[in-house]
């Protein structure tokens, strides 16, 4: 079983940056796909980015492409989300997820393991 713990959320002004971390434990995720999702109040949980932990290939939602960067450190069993040029509409709870596959996918129901989430609030 994979346990995921997110960290790095907080309050930031519009235009600022944050880096989220997701540390995995229980087993190595080096052969997994790791994803980041976010959920704003009253809205669906939306895909943001994913990474193939083995190959390093990535996928991004259009709303964050060019502003957010997903990366991994297999030695630390950790995935990161660097968020730049933050906007008020980026305010949400951000979740890390893991999928035992090498295929990048955006559907939240395709991920098997989830973290508890970390709040990101962007003030305008």
Coordinates of N, CA and C in Angstrom, one line a residue, residues 13-81:
X13 N 0.6 35.7 -2.5 CA 0.0 36.8 -3.3 C 0.0 36.4 -4.8
X14 N -0.9 37.0 -5.5 CA -1.0 36.7 -7.0 C 0.3 37.1 -7.6
X15 N 0.8 36.3 -8.5 CA 2.1 36.5 -9.2 C 3.2 35.8 -8.5
X16 N 2.9 35.3 -7.3 CA 4.0 34.6 -6.5 C 4.1 33.1 -6.9
X17 N 5.0 32.4 -6.1 CA 5.3 31.0 -6.4 C 5.2 30.2 -5.1
X18 N 4.9 28.9 -5.3 CA 4.9 27.9 -4.3 C 5.5 26.6 -4.9
X19 N 6.1 25.8 -4.0 CA 6.4 24.5 -4.5 C 5.8 23.5 -3.5
X20 N 5.0 22.6 -4.1 CA 4.4 21.5 -3.3 C 5.2 20.2 -3.4
X21 N 5.2 19.5 -2.4 CA 5.9 18.2 -2.4 C 4.9 17.1 -2.0
X22 N 5.2 15.9 -2.5 CA 4.4 14.7 -2.2 C 5.4 13.6 -1.9
X23 N 5.5 13.2 -0.7 CA 6.3 12.1 -0.3 C 5.6 10.8 -0.2
X24 N 6.1 9.8 -0.9 CA 5.4 8.5 -0.9 C 6.2 7.6 0.1
X25 N 5.4 6.7 0.7 CA 6.0 5.7 1.6 C 5.2 4.4 1.4
X26 N 5.7 3.3 1.9 CA 5.1 2.0 1.8 C 5.7 1.1 0.7
X27 N 6.0 1.8 -0.4 CA 6.7 1.1 -1.4 C 7.3 2.1 -2.4
X28 N 8.2 1.7 -3.2 CA 8.8 2.7 -4.2 C 7.7 3.0 -5.3
X29 N 7.7 4.3 -5.7 CA 6.8 4.7 -6.8 C 7.5 4.9 -8.1
X30 N 8.7 4.4 -8.2 CA 9.6 4.7 -9.3 C 9.0 4.1 -10.6
X31 N 8.1 3.2 -10.5 CA 7.4 2.6 -11.7 C 6.0 3.1 -11.9
X32 N 5.6 4.1 -11.1 CA 4.2 4.6 -11.1 C 4.1 5.8 -12.0
X33 N 2.9 6.2 -12.2 CA 2.5 7.6 -12.6 C 2.0 8.3 -11.4
X34 N 2.6 9.5 -11.2 CA 2.1 10.4 -10.1 C 1.4 11.6 -10.7
X35 N 0.3 11.9 -10.0 CA -0.4 13.1 -10.5 C -0.7 14.1 -9.5
X36 N -1.0 15.3 -9.9 CA -1.5 16.4 -9.0 C -2.9 16.8 -9.5
X37 N -3.8 16.9 -8.6 CA -5.1 17.4 -8.8 C -5.4 18.5 -7.9
X38 N -6.5 19.3 -8.2 CA -6.9 20.3 -7.2 C -8.4 20.4 -7.2
X39 N -8.9 20.8 -6.1 CA -10.4 21.0 -5.9 C -10.7 22.3 -5.2
X40 N -11.4 23.1 -5.9 CA -11.9 24.4 -5.3 C -13.2 24.1 -4.6
X41 N -13.7 24.9 -3.7 CA -15.0 24.7 -3.0 C -16.1 24.7 -4.0
X42 N -16.9 23.6 -3.9 CA -18.1 23.5 -4.7 C -17.8 23.0 -6.2
X43 N -16.5 22.6 -6.4 CA -16.2 22.2 -7.8 C -15.6 20.8 -7.8
X44 N -15.5 20.3 -9.0 CA -14.9 18.9 -9.1 C -13.4 18.9 -8.9
X45 N -12.9 17.7 -8.6 CA -11.4 17.6 -8.4 C -10.8 17.5 -9.9
X46 N -10.0 18.4 -10.2 CA -9.5 18.5 -11.6 C -8.1 18.1 -11.7
X47 N -7.7 17.5 -12.8 CA -6.4 17.2 -13.1 C -5.5 18.4 -13.4
X48 N -4.3 18.4 -12.9 CA -3.3 19.5 -13.1 C -2.2 19.0 -13.9
X49 N -1.5 17.9 -13.5 CA -0.3 17.5 -14.1 C 0.0 16.0 -13.7
X50 N 0.7 15.3 -14.5 CA 1.2 14.0 -14.1 C 2.6 13.7 -14.7
X51 N 3.2 12.7 -14.1 CA 4.6 12.4 -14.5 C 4.8 10.9 -14.4
X52 N 5.4 10.4 -15.4 CA 5.9 9.0 -15.4 C 7.2 9.0 -14.6
X53 N 7.1 8.3 -13.4 CA 8.3 8.4 -12.5 C 9.5 7.7 -13.1
X54 N 9.3 6.8 -14.0 CA 10.5 6.1 -14.6 C 11.1 6.9 -15.8
X55 N 10.2 7.2 -16.7 CA 10.7 7.9 -17.9 C 10.8 9.4 -17.8
X56 N 10.1 10.0 -16.8 CA 10.1 11.4 -16.7 C 9.2 12.2 -17.6
X57 N 8.4 11.5 -18.4 CA 7.5 12.2 -19.3 C 6.4 12.8 -18.5
X58 N 5.8 13.9 -19.0 CA 4.9 14.7 -18.3 C 3.7 15.1 -19.1
X59 N 2.6 15.5 -18.4 CA 1.4 16.0 -19.1 C 0.8 17.1 -18.2
X60 N 0.3 18.1 -18.8 CA -0.3 19.2 -18.1 C -1.7 19.6 -18.6
X61 N -2.5 20.1 -17.7 CA -3.7 20.7 -18.1 C -3.4 22.1 -18.7
X62 N -4.3 22.5 -19.6 CA -4.0 23.7 -20.3 C -4.0 24.9 -19.4
X63 N -4.8 24.9 -18.4 CA -4.9 26.0 -17.5 C -3.6 26.3 -16.7
X64 N -2.7 25.3 -16.6 CA -1.4 25.5 -15.9 C -0.2 25.4 -16.7
X65 N -0.3 25.0 -17.9 CA 0.8 24.7 -18.8 C 1.6 26.0 -19.0
X66 N 2.9 26.0 -18.8 CA 3.8 27.1 -18.8 C 4.0 27.8 -17.5
X67 N 3.1 27.5 -16.5 CA 3.2 28.2 -15.2 C 3.6 27.1 -14.2
X68 N 3.2 25.9 -14.3 CA 3.4 24.9 -13.3 C 4.4 23.9 -13.9
X69 N 5.2 23.3 -13.1 CA 6.2 22.2 -13.5 C 6.2 21.1 -12.5
X70 N 5.9 19.9 -13.0 CA 6.0 18.7 -12.2 C 7.3 18.0 -12.4
X71 N 7.9 17.5 -11.3 CA 9.2 16.9 -11.3 C 9.2 15.8 -10.3
X72 N 10.3 14.9 -10.4 CA 10.4 13.8 -9.4 C 11.8 13.6 -9.0
X73 N 11.9 13.0 -7.8 CA 13.1 12.6 -7.2 C 12.9 11.1 -6.8
X74 N 13.3 10.2 -7.6 CA 13.1 8.8 -7.2 C 13.9 8.4 -6.0
X75 N 15.0 9.0 -5.8 CA 15.8 8.6 -4.6 C 15.1 9.0 -3.3
X76 N 14.3 10.0 -3.4 CA 13.5 10.4 -2.2 C 12.1 10.0 -2.3
X77 N 11.7 9.2 -3.4 CA 10.3 8.7 -3.5 C 9.3 9.9 -3.5
X78 N 9.7 11.0 -4.1 CA 8.9 12.2 -4.0 C 8.7 12.9 -5.3
X79 N 7.5 13.5 -5.4 CA 7.2 14.3 -6.6 C 6.9 15.7 -6.2
X80 N 7.2 16.6 -7.1 CA 7.0 18.1 -6.7 C 6.1 18.7 -7.8
X81 N 5.6 19.9 -7.3 CA 4.8 20.7 -8.2 C 5.3 22.1 -8.0

